[in-house]
Short mmCIF file of C-alpha atoms and ligand atoms in Angstrom, two decimals:
data_model
loop_
_atom_site.label_atom_id
_atom_site.label_comp_id
_atom_site.label_asym_id
_atom_site.label_seq_id
_atom_site.Cartn_x
_atom_site.Cartn_y
_atom_site.Cartn_z
CA MET A 59 1.92 12.56 32.40
CA LEU A 60 -0.43 9.85 31.50
CA ARG A 61 0.79 7.13 29.52
CA GLY A 62 -1.51 4.19 28.24
CA ARG A 63 -0.68 0.80 30.43
CA ILE A 64 -0.81 -3.02 28.88
CA ILE A 65 -2.97 -4.53 31.70
CA GLY A 66 -3.68 -7.66 29.19
CA THR A 67 -2.88 -10.48 26.55
CA GLY A 68 -4.26 -12.16 23.97
CA SER A 69 -4.07 -14.04 20.79
CA THR A 70 -5.53 -16.70 19.00
CA THR A 71 -4.40 -18.69 15.93
CA PRO A 72 -6.94 -21.21 13.20
CA LYS A 73 -6.69 -24.70 14.69
CA ARG A 74 -5.14 -25.61 10.41
CA ILE A 75 -1.08 -26.35 10.01
CA LEU A 76 0.30 -26.00 7.09
CA THR A 77 3.75 -27.16 7.26
CA ASN A 78 6.54 -26.53 4.64
CA LYS A 79 6.05 -30.28 3.59
CA ASP A 80 2.50 -29.04 2.93
CA LEU A 81 3.63 -26.38 0.16
CA GLU A 82 6.06 -29.02 -1.30
CA ALA A 83 2.84 -30.13 -3.07
CA ILE A 84 0.98 -26.93 -3.42
CA VAL A 85 4.55 -24.27 -5.34
CA ASP A 86 8.05 -25.66 -6.69
CA THR A 87 9.81 -25.12 -3.27
CA THR A 88 10.74 -27.45 0.30
CA ASP A 89 11.51 -27.16 3.51
CA GLU A 90 14.89 -26.55 3.08
CA TRP A 91 14.50 -23.83 1.26
CA ILE A 92 11.80 -21.96 2.88
CA THR A 93 13.64 -23.01 6.58
CA ARG A 94 16.89 -21.04 5.05
CA ARG A 95 16.12 -18.67 3.64
CA THR A 96 12.78 -17.26 5.48
CA GLY A 97 13.20 -19.11 9.11
CA ILE A 98 9.85 -20.78 8.49
CA LYS A 99 8.13 -23.69 9.29
CA GLU A 100 4.45 -24.16 9.22
CA ARG A 101 1.94 -21.19 9.33
CA ARG A 102 -1.52 -21.49 9.98
CA ILE A 103 -4.92 -20.93 7.87
CA SER A 104 -7.86 -20.59 8.55
CA SER A 105 -10.99 -22.13 7.52
CA LYS A 106 -14.24 -20.71 6.50
CA THR A 107 -16.56 -23.55 8.07
CA ARG A 108 -14.35 -22.53 11.42
CA ALA A 109 -14.74 -19.03 13.27
CA GLU A 110 -11.66 -18.50 11.66
CA ASP A 111 -12.63 -15.11 9.70
CA THR A 112 -10.37 -11.39 11.21
CA SER A 113 -13.22 -10.32 13.14
CA GLU A 114 -13.58 -13.84 14.52
CA MET A 115 -10.16 -14.31 15.78
CA ALA A 116 -9.55 -10.44 16.75
CA THR A 117 -12.28 -11.29 19.34
CA ALA A 118 -11.27 -15.04 20.40
CA ALA A 119 -7.62 -12.54 20.79
CA SER A 120 -9.74 -9.58 22.37
CA LYS A 121 -11.95 -11.46 25.08
CA ARG A 122 -7.75 -13.31 26.18
CA ALA A 123 -7.43 -9.95 27.09
CA LEU A 124 -9.50 -8.60 28.28
CA GLU A 125 -10.17 -12.01 30.96
CA MET A 126 -6.14 -11.48 32.12
CA ALA A 127 -7.15 -7.29 32.38
CA GLY A 128 -10.22 -7.97 34.84
CA VAL A 129 -11.96 -4.58 32.31
CA ALA A 130 -15.13 -5.66 31.68
CA PRO A 131 -15.94 -4.90 27.59
CA GLU A 132 -18.32 -2.06 28.12
CA ALA A 133 -15.61 -0.60 29.92
CA LEU A 134 -13.83 -0.34 27.00
CA ASP A 135 -14.31 3.09 25.16
CA LEU A 136 -11.80 2.29 22.22
CA ILE A 137 -11.19 -0.62 20.06
CA VAL A 138 -8.66 0.12 17.42
CA ILE A 139 -7.67 -2.58 15.18
CA GLY A 140 -4.28 -2.68 12.84
CA THR A 141 -5.50 -4.98 9.64
CA VAL A 142 -5.29 -5.52 5.62
CA THR A 143 -7.60 -8.31 5.27
CA PRO A 144 -10.80 -6.63 7.69
CA ASP A 145 -13.80 -9.92 6.80
CA ARG A 146 -15.68 -6.64 4.10
CA GLN A 147 -14.25 -3.46 3.27
CA PHE A 148 -16.18 -2.31 5.54
CA PRO A 149 -18.07 -1.80 8.00
CA SER A 150 -14.66 -2.23 10.24
CA ALA A 151 -13.10 -5.07 11.74
CA ALA A 152 -13.07 -2.83 15.20
CA CYS A 153 -16.92 -2.55 14.29
CA MET A 154 -17.77 -6.49 14.09
CA VAL A 155 -14.96 -6.99 17.41
CA GLN A 156 -17.63 -4.42 19.24
CA LYS A 157 -19.95 -6.48 18.03
CA ASN A 158 -19.69 -9.35 19.07
CA LEU A 159 -17.91 -8.48 22.59
CA GLY A 160 -20.60 -6.10 23.18
CA ALA A 161 -18.40 -3.44 23.96
CA ARG A 162 -21.25 -0.57 23.08
CA CYS A 163 -19.72 2.67 24.44
CA ALA A 164 -16.13 2.25 22.79
CA VAL A 165 -15.61 4.19 19.58
CA ALA A 166 -14.29 1.60 16.80
CA PHE A 167 -12.53 1.52 13.77
CA ASP A 168 -9.43 -0.33 12.39
CA VAL A 169 -6.08 0.77 11.01
CA SER A 170 -4.35 0.40 7.58
CA ALA A 171 -0.51 0.98 8.03
CA GLY A 172 0.55 -3.40 6.98
CA CYS A 173 2.87 -5.59 9.43
CA SER A 174 2.72 -2.24 10.97
CA GLY A 175 -0.93 -1.95 11.53
CA PHE A 176 -0.57 -3.00 15.31
CA LEU A 177 2.02 -0.29 16.41
CA TYR A 178 0.50 2.14 14.31
CA ALA A 179 -3.03 1.71 16.75
CA LEU A 180 -1.19 1.35 20.04
CA SER A 181 -0.13 5.02 19.62
CA ILE A 182 -3.13 5.90 18.09
CA ALA A 183 -4.65 4.43 21.44
CA ASN A 184 -1.09 5.47 23.89
CA ASN A 185 -2.29 9.18 22.68
CA ALA A 186 -5.63 8.41 23.89
CA ILE A 187 -4.78 7.56 27.35
CA ALA A 188 -1.63 10.12 27.27
CA THR A 189 -4.49 13.11 26.17
CA ASN A 190 -7.66 11.83 29.35
CA ASN A 191 -9.74 10.91 26.30
CA CYS A 192 -9.73 7.55 26.74
CA ARG A 193 -9.31 5.01 29.24
CA ASN A 194 -9.89 1.78 28.52
CA ALA A 195 -8.33 0.50 25.27
CA LEU A 196 -8.29 -2.53 23.43
CA VAL A 197 -5.76 -2.81 20.60
CA VAL A 198 -5.41 -5.58 18.11
CA GLY A 199 -3.80 -7.00 15.24
CA ALA A 200 -5.51 -9.68 13.16
CA GLU A 201 -5.17 -10.84 9.83
CA ARG A 202 -6.51 -13.43 7.30
CA LEU A 203 -3.78 -13.32 4.39
CA SER A 204 -4.42 -16.79 3.04
CA GLY A 205 -7.17 -15.23 1.38
CA ILE A 206 -5.11 -12.92 -0.35
CA ALA A 207 -2.33 -14.83 -0.92
CA ASP A 208 -1.21 -15.94 -4.67
CA TRP A 209 -0.70 -19.48 -4.61
CA GLN A 210 0.57 -20.30 -7.39
CA ASP A 211 3.46 -17.24 -6.34
CA ARG A 212 6.22 -19.44 -4.31
CA SER A 213 8.42 -16.29 -3.34
CA THR A 214 5.66 -14.60 -1.93
CA CYS A 215 3.28 -17.40 -0.79
CA VAL A 216 4.91 -19.20 1.30
CA LEU A 217 6.38 -16.61 4.08
CA LEU A 218 2.49 -15.82 5.38
CA GLY A 219 0.10 -17.39 8.54
CA ASP A 220 -3.55 -16.36 9.79
CA GLY A 221 -3.78 -15.19 13.83
CA ALA A 222 -4.88 -12.76 15.65
CA GLY A 223 -3.54 -10.82 18.78
CA ALA A 224 -4.46 -7.96 21.51
CA VAL A 225 -3.72 -6.06 24.25
CA VAL A 226 -5.44 -3.90 26.59
CA LEU A 227 -4.68 -0.70 27.79
CA THR A 228 -5.48 1.70 30.30
CA PRO A 229 -3.82 4.69 31.98
CA GLY A 230 -0.47 3.98 33.28
CA ASP A 231 0.87 6.32 36.09
CA GLY A 232 3.84 8.01 34.42
CA ASN A 233 6.64 5.82 35.34
CA GLU A 234 5.56 2.60 33.60
CA GLY A 235 4.00 1.39 30.41
CA ILE A 236 4.55 2.93 26.98
CA LEU A 237 7.90 5.28 27.37
CA SER A 238 6.92 6.16 23.27
CA THR A 239 6.18 5.19 19.97
CA HIS A 240 8.20 6.41 16.91
CA LEU A 241 7.05 5.60 13.71
CA GLY A 242 7.36 6.39 9.92
CA SER A 243 6.16 6.20 6.27
CA ASP A 244 7.17 5.90 2.54
CA GLY A 245 4.94 6.04 0.02
CA SER A 246 6.98 6.57 -2.81
CA LEU A 247 8.03 2.19 -2.80
CA TRP A 248 4.49 0.83 -2.42
CA GLU A 249 5.19 -1.03 -5.47
CA LEU A 250 7.72 -3.05 -3.00
CA LEU A 251 4.54 -4.65 -1.17
CA TYR A 252 0.87 -4.54 -2.11
CA ALA A 253 -2.86 -5.49 -3.17
CA SER A 254 -2.93 -6.41 -7.28
CA ASP A 255 -6.43 -7.05 -8.95
CA ARG A 256 -5.88 -11.05 -9.27
CA ILE A 257 -5.74 -12.10 -12.86
CA GLY A 258 -8.08 -14.48 -13.86
CA GLY A 259 -10.34 -13.97 -11.85
CA PRO A 260 -11.06 -15.67 -8.55
CA ILE A 261 -8.13 -18.21 -6.70
CA GLU A 262 -7.77 -21.60 -8.19
CA LEU A 263 -7.14 -24.38 -4.80
CA PRO A 264 -5.15 -27.36 -5.12
CA GLU A 265 -7.69 -29.68 -2.20
CA ILE A 266 -5.02 -29.31 0.59
CA LEU A 267 -6.66 -26.01 0.36
CA ASP A 268 -9.95 -25.82 -0.10
CA THR A 269 -11.02 -23.59 3.36
CA VAL A 270 -8.95 -20.90 2.09
CA GLU A 271 -11.42 -18.10 1.44
CA GLY A 272 -9.90 -16.35 -1.16
CA ARG A 273 -9.79 -12.06 -2.82
CA PRO A 274 -10.02 -10.61 -5.56
CA PHE A 275 -6.83 -8.85 -5.20
CA CYS A 276 -3.29 -10.58 -4.40
CA LEU A 277 -0.15 -10.03 -2.70
CA LYS A 278 2.40 -8.76 -4.59
CA MET A 279 6.14 -8.12 -3.17
CA GLU A 280 9.54 -7.25 -4.43
CA GLY A 281 11.02 -9.48 -1.72
CA ASN A 282 14.98 -8.48 -2.14
CA LYS A 283 14.38 -5.11 -2.43
CA LEU A 284 12.28 -4.82 1.26
CA PHE A 285 14.48 -7.24 2.52
CA LYS A 286 16.78 -4.64 2.37
CA LYS A 287 14.76 -1.79 3.85
CA ALA A 288 12.84 -3.61 6.21
CA VAL A 289 17.28 -4.26 8.44
CA CYS A 290 17.83 -0.32 7.54
CA CYS A 291 14.03 1.13 8.64
CA LEU A 292 14.10 -1.58 11.85
CA ALA A 293 17.12 -0.45 13.09
CA ASP A 294 16.81 3.21 12.95
CA VAL A 295 13.98 3.39 14.08
CA ALA A 296 14.93 0.99 17.15
CA VAL A 297 17.41 3.37 17.98
CA ALA A 298 15.88 6.41 17.70
CA ALA A 299 12.87 5.01 20.15
CA MET A 300 15.87 4.10 22.30
CA GLU A 301 17.77 7.41 22.42
CA HIS A 302 14.84 9.42 23.36
CA ASP A 303 13.86 7.10 26.45
CA GLY A 304 17.23 7.67 27.19
CA LEU A 305 17.91 3.57 27.02
CA SER A 306 21.10 1.73 26.26
CA CYS A 307 20.27 -2.19 23.89
CA ASP A 308 21.72 -3.60 27.53
CA ASP A 309 18.81 -1.75 29.12
CA ILE A 310 16.80 -4.20 26.66
CA MET A 311 15.14 -6.92 27.63
CA LEU A 312 13.58 -8.43 25.02
CA MET A 313 13.01 -7.57 21.66
CA VAL A 314 9.39 -8.42 19.78
CA PRO A 315 9.64 -7.48 16.77
CA HIS A 316 7.62 -8.29 13.40
CA GLN A 317 7.96 -12.32 12.36
CA ALA A 318 8.65 -11.46 8.97
CA ASN A 319 11.63 -13.29 8.11
CA LEU A 320 14.23 -15.12 10.60
CA ARG A 321 17.10 -13.13 8.78
CA ILE A 322 15.99 -9.58 8.83
CA ILE A 323 15.80 -10.66 12.76
CA ARG A 324 19.19 -11.71 13.09
CA ALA A 325 20.44 -9.10 11.16
CA THR A 326 18.61 -6.20 12.90
CA ALA A 327 19.15 -8.01 16.39
CA GLU A 328 23.08 -7.42 14.98
CA ARG A 329 23.19 -3.66 13.66
CA LEU A 330 21.61 -3.08 17.33
CA SER A 331 23.76 -5.16 19.34
CA ILE A 332 20.83 -6.72 21.33
CA PRO A 333 21.89 -10.74 21.65
CA MET A 334 19.69 -13.00 19.87
CA GLU A 335 18.85 -15.05 23.48
CA LYS A 336 17.19 -10.93 24.11
CA VAL A 337 14.86 -10.95 20.61
CA TYR A 338 11.08 -13.34 20.52
CA THR A 339 10.85 -15.82 17.81
CA ASN A 340 8.14 -17.66 16.86
CA LEU A 341 7.62 -17.33 13.03
CA ASP A 342 8.58 -20.49 13.08
CA LYS A 343 5.55 -21.33 14.09
CA TYR A 344 3.49 -18.92 12.35
CA GLY A 345 5.40 -17.66 9.66
CA ASN A 346 4.68 -13.58 8.16
CA THR A 347 1.20 -12.98 10.42
CA SER A 348 1.49 -8.68 9.32
CA SER A 349 -0.04 -7.10 12.18
CA ALA A 350 -0.90 -9.96 14.07
CA SER A 351 2.31 -10.79 15.52
CA ILE A 352 3.86 -8.03 17.02
CA PRO A 353 0.66 -8.70 19.69
CA ILE A 354 0.75 -12.97 18.78
CA ALA A 355 4.39 -12.85 20.46
CA LEU A 356 4.53 -10.24 23.12
CA ASP A 357 0.89 -12.63 23.87
CA GLU A 358 3.75 -16.21 24.07
CA ALA A 359 6.44 -14.55 25.51
CA ASN A 360 4.24 -12.94 28.33
CA ARG A 361 2.50 -16.21 29.15
CA LYS A 362 6.14 -17.62 29.88
CA GLY A 363 6.82 -15.75 32.07
CA MET A 364 9.46 -13.90 30.39
CA LEU A 365 8.23 -10.35 30.62
CA LYS A 366 9.18 -9.06 34.45
CA GLU A 367 7.55 -5.28 36.10
CA GLY A 368 10.14 -2.96 35.29
CA GLY A 369 12.09 -4.34 31.88
CA TYR A 370 11.91 -2.50 28.72
CA VAL A 371 10.15 -4.44 26.59
CA LEU A 372 11.66 -2.88 22.37
CA LEU A 373 8.75 -3.45 20.05
CA VAL A 374 9.63 -3.00 16.68
CA THR A 375 8.12 -3.54 13.38
CA PHE A 376 8.80 -2.34 9.47
CA GLY A 377 5.62 -3.40 6.39
CA ALA A 378 3.88 -2.34 2.97
CA GLY A 379 3.23 1.74 2.32
CA LEU A 380 5.93 1.15 2.96
CA THR A 381 5.88 1.83 7.00
CA TRP A 382 7.66 1.19 10.32
CA GLY A 383 7.52 2.33 13.82
CA ALA A 384 8.68 0.87 17.22
CA SER A 385 8.15 1.73 20.87
CA ILE A 386 9.53 0.98 24.13
CA VAL A 387 7.21 -0.39 27.02
CA LYS A 388 7.96 -0.02 30.63
CA TRP A 389 6.66 -3.35 31.54
CA SER A 390 4.16 -3.42 34.64
CA LEU A 391 2.45 -6.13 34.16
N1 COA B 4 11.64 -21.79 -3.53
C1 COA B 4 12.77 -22.26 -3.60
N2 COA B 4 13.00 -21.18 -3.99
C2 COA B 4 12.37 -19.97 -3.82
C3 COA B 4 11.26 -19.92 -3.54
C4 COA B 4 10.37 -20.52 -2.86
N3 COA B 4 9.06 -20.93 -1.65
N4 COA B 4 10.99 -18.60 -3.70
C5 COA B 4 12.00 -17.99 -4.59
N5 COA B 4 12.58 -18.89 -5.15
C6 COA B 4 13.80 -18.80 -5.91
C7 COA B 4 13.36 -17.44 -6.69
O1 COA B 4 13.18 -17.62 -7.50
C8 COA B 4 15.64 -17.34 -6.86
O2 COA B 4 15.77 -18.30 -8.16
P1 COA B 4 16.83 -17.63 -9.03
O3 COA B 4 18.19 -16.92 -7.89
O4 COA B 4 16.87 -19.05 -9.82
O5 COA B 4 15.48 -16.30 -9.82
C9 COA B 4 16.16 -17.96 -5.60
O6 COA B 4 15.56 -18.25 -4.54
C10 COA B 4 16.28 -16.77 -4.32
O7 COA B 4 15.53 -15.96 -4.66
P2 COA B 4 15.38 -14.35 -3.81
O8 COA B 4 13.98 -13.67 -3.73
O9 COA B 4 16.57 -13.76 -4.09
O10 COA B 4 15.92 -14.99 -2.58
P3 COA B 4 15.96 -14.15 -0.62
O11 COA B 4 17.06 -15.01 -0.64
O12 COA B 4 15.44 -12.78 -0.90
O13 COA B 4 14.85 -15.17 -0.27
C11 COA B 4 12.26 -13.86 0.21
C12 COA B 4 12.96 -14.97 -0.85
C13 COA B 4 10.96 -13.22 0.24
C14 COA B 4 12.45 -14.74 1.76
C15 COA B 4 13.33 -12.01 1.62
O14 COA B 4 13.94 -11.56 0.26
C16 COA B 4 12.12 -11.95 1.94
O15 COA B 4 12.03 -12.36 3.29
N6 COA B 4 12.22 -10.45 1.74
C17 COA B 4 11.83 -9.53 3.28
C18 COA B 4 10.23 -10.32 2.92
C19 COA B 4 9.13 -9.04 3.96
O16 COA B 4 9.41 -8.75 5.00
N7 COA B 4 7.58 -9.49 3.38
C20 COA B 4 7.28 -8.25 4.56
C21 COA B 4 7.51 -7.18 4.86
S1 COA B 4 6.86 -7.16 6.36
#
């Protein structure tokens, strides 16, 4: 049986760091509150004067992943990007990346699945490989959430950050690579997290944020209800994935969860009986980067040498839609 094998990872985040202390000057909040309730200490914010738009970050992350994979852009036949913040309504961020890379043989499109975008994209690319419709696929998660943050809403703007991560997939021999992907959605709960029209028109930014380029809509969230739903969905879909592949929690080498809130990650790990030493977190540095969070974390863990050949990696996510998903990867890089 064919399955996708990850042969390269890459990521990038904007240069500009916005700390919790910086946020104290923007909204009525404290470093202590943000750290205690979320685990976030700082986040990266893209600049309109640097090449840090969603497609530009996606391109930079992709170049690193392709370099590690040793795959030329012309050899790609599929580019799928999970994003809710493409540069434009259309064309897709994936088509912009195709152009930037010179990947002229690829089919390119975006997937909108909130913070689950990367795992949805991974599932599509893996299915294309499994059905022999694709040889080399580029799967990306890229977001510029700073442009859709409501910088007057302390309950949401403190959570968000920008960045991109990418992986290159190629067919594996059957025993290694992406063992399975499991996705779920519940549109009846869309109002817990959505993009709303900005009341009062374009964003008015304090001086400290003058490099942020705002959009005509902004993120609205019912954090408390979402929190409880997230923990249940993450744990349930992770269990479904492990059961499907005949694995127990003890078999997992590393869990790489979506980086929304450290308390959500801890509660999920506890439900799964996976010790925090086996859970990768970096949200203290980047906050919640939506679709980008898993591939950024995966790339960091990979480059730190934390992923050993033959070990099982559990990817698990939850986001707007509502959407959720999990995947088990038998690491082979
Ligand atoms: N600084 C200081 N106080 C803040 C604050 C901030 N940045 N944001 C909210 N508060 C206040 C609230 O106004 C509220 O005050 P009140 O009790 O006087 O009304 C109090 O803190 C508690 O708010 P609450 O929303 O109950 O806090 P919480 O413990 O649920 O934490 C979140 C809020 C958003 C951090 C948390 O709910 C969360 O992470 N939810 C899930 C988010 C998520 O996963 N989103 C994306 C899915 S991919």
